[in-house]
mmCIF file of C-alpha atoms in Angstrom:
data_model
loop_
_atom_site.group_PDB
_atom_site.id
_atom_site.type_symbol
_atom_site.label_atom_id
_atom_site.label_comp_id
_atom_site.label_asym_id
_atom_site.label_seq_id
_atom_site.Cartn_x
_atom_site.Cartn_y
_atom_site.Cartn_z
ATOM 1 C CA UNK W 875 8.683 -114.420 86.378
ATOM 2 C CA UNK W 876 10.990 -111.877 84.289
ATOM 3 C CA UNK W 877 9.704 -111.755 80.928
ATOM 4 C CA UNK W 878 5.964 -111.696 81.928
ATOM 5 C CA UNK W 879 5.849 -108.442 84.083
ATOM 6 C CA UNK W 880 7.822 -107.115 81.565
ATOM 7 C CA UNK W 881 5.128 -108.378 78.460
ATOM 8 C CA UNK W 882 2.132 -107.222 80.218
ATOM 9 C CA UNK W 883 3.125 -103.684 81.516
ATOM 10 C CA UNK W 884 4.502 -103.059 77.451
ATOM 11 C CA UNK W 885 0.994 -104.633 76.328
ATOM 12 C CA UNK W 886 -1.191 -103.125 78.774
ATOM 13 C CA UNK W 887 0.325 -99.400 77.556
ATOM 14 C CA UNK W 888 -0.150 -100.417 74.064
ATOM 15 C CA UNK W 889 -3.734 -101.258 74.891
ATOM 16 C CA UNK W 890 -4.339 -98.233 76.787
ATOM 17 C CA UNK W 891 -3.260 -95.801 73.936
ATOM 18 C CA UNK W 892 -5.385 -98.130 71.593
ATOM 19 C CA UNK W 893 -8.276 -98.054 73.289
ATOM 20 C CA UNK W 894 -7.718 -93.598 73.475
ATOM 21 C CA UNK W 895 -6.811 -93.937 69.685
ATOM 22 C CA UNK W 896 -10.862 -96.098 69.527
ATOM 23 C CA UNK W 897 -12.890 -93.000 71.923
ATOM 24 C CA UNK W 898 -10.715 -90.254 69.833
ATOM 25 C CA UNK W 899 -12.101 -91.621 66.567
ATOM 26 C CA UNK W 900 -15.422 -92.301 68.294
ATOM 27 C CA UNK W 901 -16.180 -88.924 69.635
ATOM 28 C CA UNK W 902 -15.136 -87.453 65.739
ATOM 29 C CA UNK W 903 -17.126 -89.784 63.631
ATOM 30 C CA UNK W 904 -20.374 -87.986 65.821
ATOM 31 C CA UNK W 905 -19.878 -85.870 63.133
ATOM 32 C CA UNK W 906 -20.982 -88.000 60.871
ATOM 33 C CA UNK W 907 -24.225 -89.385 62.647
ATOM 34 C CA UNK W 908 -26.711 -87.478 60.947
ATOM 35 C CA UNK W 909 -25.112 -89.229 57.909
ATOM 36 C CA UNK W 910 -26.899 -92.262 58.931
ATOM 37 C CA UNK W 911 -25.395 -95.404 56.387
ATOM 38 C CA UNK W 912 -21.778 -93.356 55.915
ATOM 39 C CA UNK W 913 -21.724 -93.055 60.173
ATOM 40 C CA UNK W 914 -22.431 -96.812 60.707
ATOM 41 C CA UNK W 915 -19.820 -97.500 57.849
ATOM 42 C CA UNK W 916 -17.196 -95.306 59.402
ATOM 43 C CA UNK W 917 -18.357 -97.085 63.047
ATOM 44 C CA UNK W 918 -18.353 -100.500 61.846
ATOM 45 C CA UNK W 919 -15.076 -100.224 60.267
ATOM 46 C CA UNK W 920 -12.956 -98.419 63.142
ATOM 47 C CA UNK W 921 -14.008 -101.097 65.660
ATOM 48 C CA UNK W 922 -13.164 -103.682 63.511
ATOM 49 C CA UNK W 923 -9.424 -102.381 63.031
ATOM 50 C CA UNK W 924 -9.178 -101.158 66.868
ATOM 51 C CA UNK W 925 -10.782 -103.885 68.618
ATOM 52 C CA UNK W 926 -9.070 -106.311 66.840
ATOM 53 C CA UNK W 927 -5.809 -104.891 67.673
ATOM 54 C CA UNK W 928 -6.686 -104.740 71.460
ATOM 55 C CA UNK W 929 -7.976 -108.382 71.134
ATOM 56 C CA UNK W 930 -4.694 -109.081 69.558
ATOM 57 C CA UNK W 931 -2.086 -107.042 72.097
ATOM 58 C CA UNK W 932 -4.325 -109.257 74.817
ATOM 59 C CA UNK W 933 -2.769 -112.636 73.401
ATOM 60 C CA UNK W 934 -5.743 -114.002 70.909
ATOM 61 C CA UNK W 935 -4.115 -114.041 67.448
ATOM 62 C CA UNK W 936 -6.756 -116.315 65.399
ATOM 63 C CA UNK W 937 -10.229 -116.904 66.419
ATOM 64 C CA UNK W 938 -11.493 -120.349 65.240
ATOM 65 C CA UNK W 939 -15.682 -119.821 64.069
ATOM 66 C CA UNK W 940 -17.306 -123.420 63.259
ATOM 67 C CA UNK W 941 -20.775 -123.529 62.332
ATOM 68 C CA UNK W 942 -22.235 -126.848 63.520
ATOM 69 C CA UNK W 943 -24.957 -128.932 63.445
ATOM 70 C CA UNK W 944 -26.582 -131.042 66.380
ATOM 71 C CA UNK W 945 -28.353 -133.479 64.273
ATOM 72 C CA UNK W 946 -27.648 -136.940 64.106
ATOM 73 C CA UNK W 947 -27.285 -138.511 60.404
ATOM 74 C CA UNK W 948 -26.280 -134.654 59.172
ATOM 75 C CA UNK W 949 -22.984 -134.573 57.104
ATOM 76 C CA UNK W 950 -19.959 -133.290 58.974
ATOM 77 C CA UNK W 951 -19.365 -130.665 56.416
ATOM 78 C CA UNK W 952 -21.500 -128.773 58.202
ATOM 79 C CA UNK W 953 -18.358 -128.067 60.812
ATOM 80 C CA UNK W 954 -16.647 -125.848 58.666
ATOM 81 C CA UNK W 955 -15.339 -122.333 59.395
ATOM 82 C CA UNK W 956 -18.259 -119.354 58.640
ATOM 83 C CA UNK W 957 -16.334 -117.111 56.551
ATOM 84 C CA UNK W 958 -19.361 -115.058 54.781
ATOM 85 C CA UNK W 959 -20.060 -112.354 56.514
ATOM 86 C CA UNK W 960 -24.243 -111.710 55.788
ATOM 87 C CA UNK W 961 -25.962 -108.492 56.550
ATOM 88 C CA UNK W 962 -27.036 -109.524 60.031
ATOM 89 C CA UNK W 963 -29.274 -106.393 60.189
ATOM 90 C CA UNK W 964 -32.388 -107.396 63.072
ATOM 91 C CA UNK W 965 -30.701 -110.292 63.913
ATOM 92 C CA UNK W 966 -30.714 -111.660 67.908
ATOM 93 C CA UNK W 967 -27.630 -113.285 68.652
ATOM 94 C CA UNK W 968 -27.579 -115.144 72.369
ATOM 95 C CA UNK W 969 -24.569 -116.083 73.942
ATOM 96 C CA UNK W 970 -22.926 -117.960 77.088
ATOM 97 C CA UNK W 971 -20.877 -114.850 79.215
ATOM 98 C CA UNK W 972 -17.626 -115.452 80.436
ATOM 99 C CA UNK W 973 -15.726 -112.221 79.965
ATOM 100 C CA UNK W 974 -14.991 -108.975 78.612
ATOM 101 C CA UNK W 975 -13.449 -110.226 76.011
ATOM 102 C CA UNK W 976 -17.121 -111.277 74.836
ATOM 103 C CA UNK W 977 -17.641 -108.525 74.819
ATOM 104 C CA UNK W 978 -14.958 -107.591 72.648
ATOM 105 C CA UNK W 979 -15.214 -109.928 70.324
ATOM 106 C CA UNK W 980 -18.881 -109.120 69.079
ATOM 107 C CA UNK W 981 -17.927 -105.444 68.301
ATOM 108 C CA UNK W 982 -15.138 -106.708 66.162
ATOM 109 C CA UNK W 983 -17.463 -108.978 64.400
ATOM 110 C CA UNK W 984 -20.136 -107.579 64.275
ATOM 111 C CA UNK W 985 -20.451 -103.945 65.760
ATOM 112 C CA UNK W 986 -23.514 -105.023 67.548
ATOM 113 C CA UNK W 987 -26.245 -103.151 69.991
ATOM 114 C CA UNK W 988 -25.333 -104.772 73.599
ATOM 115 C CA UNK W 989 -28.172 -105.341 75.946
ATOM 116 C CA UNK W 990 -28.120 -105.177 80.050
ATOM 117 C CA UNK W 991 -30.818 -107.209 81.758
ATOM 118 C CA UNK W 992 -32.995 -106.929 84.602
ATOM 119 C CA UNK W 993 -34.357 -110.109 85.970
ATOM 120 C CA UNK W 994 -36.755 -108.166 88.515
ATOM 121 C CA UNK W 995 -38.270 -106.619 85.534
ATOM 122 C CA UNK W 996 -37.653 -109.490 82.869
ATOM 123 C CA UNK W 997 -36.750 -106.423 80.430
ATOM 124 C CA UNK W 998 -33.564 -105.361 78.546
ATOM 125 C CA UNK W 999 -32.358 -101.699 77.590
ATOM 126 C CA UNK W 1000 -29.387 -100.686 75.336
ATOM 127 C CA UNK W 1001 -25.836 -100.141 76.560
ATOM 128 C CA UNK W 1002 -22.710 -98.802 74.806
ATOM 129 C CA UNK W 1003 -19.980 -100.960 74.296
ATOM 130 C CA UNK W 1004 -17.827 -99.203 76.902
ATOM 131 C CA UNK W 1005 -20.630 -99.918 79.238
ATOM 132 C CA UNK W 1006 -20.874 -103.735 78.423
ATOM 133 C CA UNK W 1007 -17.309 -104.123 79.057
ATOM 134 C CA UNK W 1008 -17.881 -102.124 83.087
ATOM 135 C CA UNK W 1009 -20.895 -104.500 82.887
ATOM 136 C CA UNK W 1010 -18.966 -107.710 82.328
ATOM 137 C CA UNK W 1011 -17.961 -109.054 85.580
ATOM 138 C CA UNK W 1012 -19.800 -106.722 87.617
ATOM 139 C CA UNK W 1013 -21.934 -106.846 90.512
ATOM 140 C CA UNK W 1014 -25.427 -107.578 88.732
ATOM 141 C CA UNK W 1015 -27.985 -105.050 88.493
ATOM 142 C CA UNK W 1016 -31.258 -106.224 89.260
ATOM 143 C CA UNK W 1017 -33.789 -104.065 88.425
ATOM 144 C CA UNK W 1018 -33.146 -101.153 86.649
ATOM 145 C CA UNK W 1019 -32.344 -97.640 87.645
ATOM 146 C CA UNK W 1020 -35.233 -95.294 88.121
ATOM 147 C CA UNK W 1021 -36.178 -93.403 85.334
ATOM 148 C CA UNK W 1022 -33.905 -95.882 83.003
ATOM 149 C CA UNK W 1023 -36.249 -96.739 80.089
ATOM 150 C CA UNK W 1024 -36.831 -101.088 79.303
ATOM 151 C CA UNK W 1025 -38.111 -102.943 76.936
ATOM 152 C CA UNK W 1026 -39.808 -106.685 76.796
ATOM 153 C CA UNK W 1027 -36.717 -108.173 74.712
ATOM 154 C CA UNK W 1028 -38.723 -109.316 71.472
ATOM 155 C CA UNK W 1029 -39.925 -105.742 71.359
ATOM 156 C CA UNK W 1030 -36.480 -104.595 71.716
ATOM 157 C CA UNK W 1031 -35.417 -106.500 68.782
ATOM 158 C CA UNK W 1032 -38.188 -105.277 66.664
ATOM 159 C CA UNK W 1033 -37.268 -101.618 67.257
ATOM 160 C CA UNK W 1034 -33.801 -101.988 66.961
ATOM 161 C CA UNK W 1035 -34.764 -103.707 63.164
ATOM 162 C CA UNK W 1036 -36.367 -100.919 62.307
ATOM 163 C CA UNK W 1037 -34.004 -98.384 63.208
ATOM 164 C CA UNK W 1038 -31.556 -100.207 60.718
ATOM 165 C CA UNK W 1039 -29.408 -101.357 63.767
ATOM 166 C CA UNK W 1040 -26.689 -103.848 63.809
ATOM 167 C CA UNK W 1041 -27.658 -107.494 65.677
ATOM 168 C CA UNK W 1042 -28.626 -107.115 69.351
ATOM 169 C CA UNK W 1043 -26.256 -109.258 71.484
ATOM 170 C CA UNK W 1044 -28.232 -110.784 74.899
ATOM 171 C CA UNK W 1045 -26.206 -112.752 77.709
ATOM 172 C CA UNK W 1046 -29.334 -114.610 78.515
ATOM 173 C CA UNK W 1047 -26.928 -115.568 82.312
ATOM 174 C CA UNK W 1048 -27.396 -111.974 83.181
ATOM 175 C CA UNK W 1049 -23.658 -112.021 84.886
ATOM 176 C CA UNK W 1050 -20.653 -113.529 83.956
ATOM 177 C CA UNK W 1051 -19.266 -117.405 84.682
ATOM 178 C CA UNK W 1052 -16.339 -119.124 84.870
ATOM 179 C CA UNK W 1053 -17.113 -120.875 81.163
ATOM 180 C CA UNK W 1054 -17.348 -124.203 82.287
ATOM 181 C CA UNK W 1055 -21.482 -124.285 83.169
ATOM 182 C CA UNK W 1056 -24.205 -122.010 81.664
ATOM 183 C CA UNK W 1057 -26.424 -120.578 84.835
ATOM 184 C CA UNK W 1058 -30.352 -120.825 84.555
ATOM 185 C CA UNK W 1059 -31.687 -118.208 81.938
ATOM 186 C CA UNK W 1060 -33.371 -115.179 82.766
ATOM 187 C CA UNK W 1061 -36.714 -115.831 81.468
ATOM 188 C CA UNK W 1062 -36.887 -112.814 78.791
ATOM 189 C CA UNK W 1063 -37.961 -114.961 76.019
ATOM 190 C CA UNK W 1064 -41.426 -116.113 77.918
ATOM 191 C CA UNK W 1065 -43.341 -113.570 75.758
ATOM 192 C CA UNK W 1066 -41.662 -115.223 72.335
ATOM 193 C CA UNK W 1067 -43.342 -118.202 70.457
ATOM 194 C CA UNK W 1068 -41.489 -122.049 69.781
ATOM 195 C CA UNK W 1069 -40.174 -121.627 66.612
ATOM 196 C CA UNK W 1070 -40.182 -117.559 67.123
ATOM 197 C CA UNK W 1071 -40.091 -116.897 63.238
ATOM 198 C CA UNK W 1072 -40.684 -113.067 63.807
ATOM 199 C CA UNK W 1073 -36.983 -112.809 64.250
ATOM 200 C CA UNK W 1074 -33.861 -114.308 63.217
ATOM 201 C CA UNK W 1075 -31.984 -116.025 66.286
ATOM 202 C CA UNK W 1076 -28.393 -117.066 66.091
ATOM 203 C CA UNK W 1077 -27.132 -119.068 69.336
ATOM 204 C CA UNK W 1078 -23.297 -118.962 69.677
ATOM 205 C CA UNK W 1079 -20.816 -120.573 72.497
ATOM 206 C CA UNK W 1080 -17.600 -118.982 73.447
ATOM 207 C CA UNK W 1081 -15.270 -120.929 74.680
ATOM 208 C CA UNK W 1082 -11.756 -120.162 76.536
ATOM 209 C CA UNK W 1083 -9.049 -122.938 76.862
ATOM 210 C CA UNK W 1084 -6.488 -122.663 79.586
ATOM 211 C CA UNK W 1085 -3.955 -124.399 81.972
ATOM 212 C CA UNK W 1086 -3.067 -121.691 84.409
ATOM 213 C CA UNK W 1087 -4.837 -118.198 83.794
ATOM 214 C CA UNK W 1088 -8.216 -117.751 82.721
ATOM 215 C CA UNK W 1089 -8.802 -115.330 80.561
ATOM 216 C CA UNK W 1090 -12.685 -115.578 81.934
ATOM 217 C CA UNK W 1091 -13.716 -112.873 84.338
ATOM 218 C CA UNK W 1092 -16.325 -114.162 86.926
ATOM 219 C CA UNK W 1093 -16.140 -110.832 89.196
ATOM 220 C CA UNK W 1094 -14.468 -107.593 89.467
ATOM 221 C CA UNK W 1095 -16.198 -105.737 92.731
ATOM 222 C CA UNK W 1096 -13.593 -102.991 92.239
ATOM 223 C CA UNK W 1097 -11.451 -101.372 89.303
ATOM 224 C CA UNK W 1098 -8.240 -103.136 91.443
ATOM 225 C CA UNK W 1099 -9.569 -106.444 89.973
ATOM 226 C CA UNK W 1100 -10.301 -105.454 86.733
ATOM 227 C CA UNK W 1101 -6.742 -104.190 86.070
ATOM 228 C CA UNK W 1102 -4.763 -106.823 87.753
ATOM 229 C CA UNK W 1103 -6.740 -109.347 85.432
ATOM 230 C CA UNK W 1104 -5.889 -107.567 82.619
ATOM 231 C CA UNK W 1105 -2.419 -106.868 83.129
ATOM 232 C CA UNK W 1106 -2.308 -110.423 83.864
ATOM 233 C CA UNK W 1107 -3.958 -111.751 80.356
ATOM 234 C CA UNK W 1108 -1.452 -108.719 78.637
ATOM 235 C CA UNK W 1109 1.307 -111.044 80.261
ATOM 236 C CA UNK W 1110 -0.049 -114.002 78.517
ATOM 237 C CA UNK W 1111 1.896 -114.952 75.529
ATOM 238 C CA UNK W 1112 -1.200 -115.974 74.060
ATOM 239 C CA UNK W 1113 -5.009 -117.152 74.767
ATOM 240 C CA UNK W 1114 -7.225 -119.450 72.437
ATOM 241 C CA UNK W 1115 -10.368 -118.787 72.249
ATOM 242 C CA UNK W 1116 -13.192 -120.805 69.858
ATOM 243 C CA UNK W 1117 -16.095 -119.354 68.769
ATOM 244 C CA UNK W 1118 -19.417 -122.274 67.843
ATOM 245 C CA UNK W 1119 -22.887 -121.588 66.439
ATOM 246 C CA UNK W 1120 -26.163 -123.460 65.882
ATOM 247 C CA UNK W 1121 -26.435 -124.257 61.829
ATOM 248 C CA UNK W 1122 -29.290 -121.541 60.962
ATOM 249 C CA UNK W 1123 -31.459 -124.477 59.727
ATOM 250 C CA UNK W 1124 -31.608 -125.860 63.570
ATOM 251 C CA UNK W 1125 -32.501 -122.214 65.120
ATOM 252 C CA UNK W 1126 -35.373 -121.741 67.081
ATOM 253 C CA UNK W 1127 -36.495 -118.887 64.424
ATOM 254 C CA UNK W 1128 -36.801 -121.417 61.362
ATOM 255 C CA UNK W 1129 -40.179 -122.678 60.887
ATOM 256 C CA UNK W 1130 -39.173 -125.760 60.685
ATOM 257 C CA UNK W 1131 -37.918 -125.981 63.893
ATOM 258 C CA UNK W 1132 -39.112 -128.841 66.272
ATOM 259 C CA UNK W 1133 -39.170 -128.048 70.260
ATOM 260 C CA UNK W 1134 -38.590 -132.270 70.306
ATOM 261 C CA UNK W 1135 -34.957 -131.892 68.345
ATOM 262 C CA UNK W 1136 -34.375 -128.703 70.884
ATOM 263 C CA UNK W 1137 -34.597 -130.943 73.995
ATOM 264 C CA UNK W 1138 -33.423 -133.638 72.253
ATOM 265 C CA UNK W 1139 -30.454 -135.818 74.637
ATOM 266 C CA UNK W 1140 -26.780 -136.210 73.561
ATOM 267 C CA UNK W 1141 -24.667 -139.331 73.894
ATOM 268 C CA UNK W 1142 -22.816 -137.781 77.104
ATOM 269 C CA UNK W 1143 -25.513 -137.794 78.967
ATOM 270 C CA UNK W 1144 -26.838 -135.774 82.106
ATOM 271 C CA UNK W 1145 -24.088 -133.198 82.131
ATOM 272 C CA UNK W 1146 -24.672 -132.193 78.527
ATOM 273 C CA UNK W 1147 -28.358 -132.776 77.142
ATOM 274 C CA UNK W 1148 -30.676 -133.178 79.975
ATOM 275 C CA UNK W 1149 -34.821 -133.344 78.320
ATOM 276 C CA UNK W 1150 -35.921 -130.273 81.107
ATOM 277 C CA UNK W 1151 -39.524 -129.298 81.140
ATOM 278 C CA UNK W 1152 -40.212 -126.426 79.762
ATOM 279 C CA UNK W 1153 -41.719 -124.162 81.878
ATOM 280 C CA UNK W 1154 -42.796 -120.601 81.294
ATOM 281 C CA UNK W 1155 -40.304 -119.643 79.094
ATOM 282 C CA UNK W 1156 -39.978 -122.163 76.137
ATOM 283 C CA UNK W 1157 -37.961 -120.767 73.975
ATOM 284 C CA UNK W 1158 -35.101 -119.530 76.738
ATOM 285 C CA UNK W 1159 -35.227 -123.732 77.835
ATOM 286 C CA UNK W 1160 -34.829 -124.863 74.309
ATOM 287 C CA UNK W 1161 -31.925 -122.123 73.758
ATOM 288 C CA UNK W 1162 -30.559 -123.315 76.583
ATOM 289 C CA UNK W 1163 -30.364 -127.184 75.904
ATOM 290 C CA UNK W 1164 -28.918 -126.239 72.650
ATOM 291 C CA UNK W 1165 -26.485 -123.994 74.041
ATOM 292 C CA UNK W 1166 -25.355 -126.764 76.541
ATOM 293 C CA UNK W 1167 -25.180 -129.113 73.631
ATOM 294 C CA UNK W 1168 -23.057 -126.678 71.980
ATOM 295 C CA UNK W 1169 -20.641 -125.904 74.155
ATOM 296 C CA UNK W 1170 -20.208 -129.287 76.374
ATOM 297 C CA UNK W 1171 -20.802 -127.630 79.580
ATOM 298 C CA UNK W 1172 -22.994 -128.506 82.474
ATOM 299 C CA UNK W 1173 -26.324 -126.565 82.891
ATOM 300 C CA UNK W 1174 -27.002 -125.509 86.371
ATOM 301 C CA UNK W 1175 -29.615 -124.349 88.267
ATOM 302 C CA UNK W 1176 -28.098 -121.361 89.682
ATOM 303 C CA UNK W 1177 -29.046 -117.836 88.686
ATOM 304 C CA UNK W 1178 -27.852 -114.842 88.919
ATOM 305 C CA UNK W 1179 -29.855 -113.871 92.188
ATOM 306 C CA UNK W 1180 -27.754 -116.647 93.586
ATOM 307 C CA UNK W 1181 -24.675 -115.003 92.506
ATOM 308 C CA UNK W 1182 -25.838 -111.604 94.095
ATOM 309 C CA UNK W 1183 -26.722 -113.454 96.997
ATOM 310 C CA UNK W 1184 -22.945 -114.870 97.008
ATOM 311 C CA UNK W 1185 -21.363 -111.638 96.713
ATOM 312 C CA UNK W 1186 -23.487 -110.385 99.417
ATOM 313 C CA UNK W 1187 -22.318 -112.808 101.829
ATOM 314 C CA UNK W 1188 -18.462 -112.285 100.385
ATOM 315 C CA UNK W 1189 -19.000 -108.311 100.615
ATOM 316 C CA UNK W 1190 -19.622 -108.562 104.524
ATOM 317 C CA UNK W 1191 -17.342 -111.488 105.223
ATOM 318 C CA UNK W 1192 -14.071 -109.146 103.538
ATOM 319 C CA UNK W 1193 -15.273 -106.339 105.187
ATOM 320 C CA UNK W 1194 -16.566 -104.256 102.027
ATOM 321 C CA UNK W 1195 -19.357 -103.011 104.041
ATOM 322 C CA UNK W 1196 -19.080 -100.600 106.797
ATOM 323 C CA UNK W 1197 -19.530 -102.288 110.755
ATOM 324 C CA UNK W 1198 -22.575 -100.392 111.236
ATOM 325 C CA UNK W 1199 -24.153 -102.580 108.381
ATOM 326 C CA UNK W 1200 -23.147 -105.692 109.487
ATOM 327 C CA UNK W 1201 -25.000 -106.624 112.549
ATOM 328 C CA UNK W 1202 -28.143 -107.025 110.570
ATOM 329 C CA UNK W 1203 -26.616 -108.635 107.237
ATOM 330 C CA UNK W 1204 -25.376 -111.192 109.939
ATOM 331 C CA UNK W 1205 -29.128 -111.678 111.334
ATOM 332 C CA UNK W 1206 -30.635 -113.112 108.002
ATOM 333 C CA UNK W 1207 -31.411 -109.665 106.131
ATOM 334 C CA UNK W 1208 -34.180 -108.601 104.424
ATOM 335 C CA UNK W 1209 -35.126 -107.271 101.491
ATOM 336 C CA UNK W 1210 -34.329 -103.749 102.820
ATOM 337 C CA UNK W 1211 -30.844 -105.279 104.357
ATOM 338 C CA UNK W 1212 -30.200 -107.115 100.737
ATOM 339 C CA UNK W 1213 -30.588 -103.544 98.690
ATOM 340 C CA UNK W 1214 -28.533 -101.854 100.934
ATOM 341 C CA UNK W 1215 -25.799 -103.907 100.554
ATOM 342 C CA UNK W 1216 -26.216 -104.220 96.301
ATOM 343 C CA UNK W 1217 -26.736 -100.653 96.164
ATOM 344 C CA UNK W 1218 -23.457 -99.869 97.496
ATOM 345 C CA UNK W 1219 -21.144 -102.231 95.340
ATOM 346 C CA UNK W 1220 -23.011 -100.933 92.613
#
């Protein structure tokens, strides 16, 4: 009760100068941008230093990364820790979404181009890094803004590859969790084949351990919640947090790949690897078995319209709406009622 206060308002300082010292360096490497190669050097190489700091100064001093396999009969050598790091130049990498500190984890490792989804539009766009972290634990956006440019996600990827970009990072949840169950997927990989070999896909699971505090971050409605949770994980002495991925020769990109092994049952049963039908989008319900294979966690048939719907009922119940607006959020709402409501928290 002494020494924590004390920890996080000394951490969260450090952190705030940090993250000036990251935007100072940002906004004088544009210098450098029509340099192409030399500007993604000098980019790659000051998040890497900064961010790692800030993920240090928030309590997560070593990062355990396993590459595993889900195969039965494989040798176990295959859980051993990556340490190559490959040009990953094109690559997709998908995700589970439990925090910002996803968020900041992938620009330390990789410097990556972070997506925002729309589930109205099943498309994706690009968003800044700064923007992923607002983004994590926000109200989710549905559709997007008007004149805000999308893209079918496999197209996305493709352009990106050209360009010379660095991976492209989806949260396939479209909103944030508590890490202990992955939501139904967004169906953005309906228009992608079983084994999609146009692309190289790398599925990872990020997992949080904790007794107390989580350092997850389901929902932040205002900037009040965002920086009592992070003064709060400052005050943490320390956090764990495990990184897994799928062995590249079990990804849905290799040729090789078998949609039987990717629905394939574990030994734990019903909470873990369920055989689901595979509906319209079978590559986002073989990602997701493997992802829930991966990481242990339950599977759920929530979405993220159900978590908008949640926060719409939690926005009028705390009174984050005005009284004028709740008489007819009370009455069932409609569409019209629904927008109102989303438009304002976001």
């Amino acid at each position: 009760m002494i020494v924590k206060p004390i920890t996080g308002i000394i951490k969260l300082a450090l952190v705030s100068m940090v993250a000036l010292g990251l935007v100072f360096l940002e906004t004088i490497g544009l210098i450098l941008s029509p340099l192409g190669p030399f500007y993604k050097l000098y980019h790659r190489l000051i998040s890497a230093i900064f961010v790692r700091v800030i993920l240090g100064l928030l309590g997560i001093f070593w990062i355990k990364h396993e590459v595993v396999t889900l195969k039965r009969g494989r040798s176990a050598g295959a859980n051993k820790p990556q340490t190559g790091r490959r040009n990953t130049t094109g690559d997709l990498i998908v995700s589970n979404w439990s925090s910002y500190i996803d968020v900041l984890y992938f620009a330390f490792r990789y410097d990556p181009v972070f997506t925002q989804i729309y589930p109205e539009t099943l498309t994706v766009r690009e968003v800044s890094f700064w923007e992923a972290l607002r983004l994590s634990g926000s109200y989710p956006e549905l559709s997007p803004p008007e004149g805000v440019k999308t893209l079918p996600l496999l197209e996305f990827v493709k352009t990106m590859h050209k360009k010379g970009a660095g991976p492209v990072v989806v949260f396939p949840e479209g909103t944030t969790t508590n890490n202990r169950a992955i939501l139904k997927f967004v169906p953005i990989f309906k228009d992608c084949a079983l084994p999609e070999t146009s692309i190289n896909i790398r599925i990872l699971a990020l997992k949080y351990d904790y007794s107390k505090f989580a350092p997850t971050f389901t929902v932040g409605l205002d900037n009040s919640y965002r920086l009592g949770h992070l003064f709060r994980t400052c005050a943490q002495f320390y956090n764990t947090l495990s990184v897994r991925s799928i062995s590249p020769d079990e990804s849905p990109s290799n040729p090789n790949f078998s949609a039987i092994d990717g629905l394939a049952s574990t030994p734990s049963g019903a909470a873990i690897g369920v055989v689901e039908p595979v509906e319209e989008d079978a590559l986002g319900g073989v990602i997701m078995n493997l992802m829930g294979r991966l990481t242990r966690f339950r599977k759920l048939g929530l979405t993220v319209q159900d978590k908008a719907d949640f926060l719409d009922y939690f926005i009028v119940r705390n009174n984050g709406i005005s009284p004028a607006k709740k008489a007819p959020v009370a009455q069932k709402p409609g569409p019209a009622a629904k927008s109102s409501v989303r438009s304002k928290r976001q």
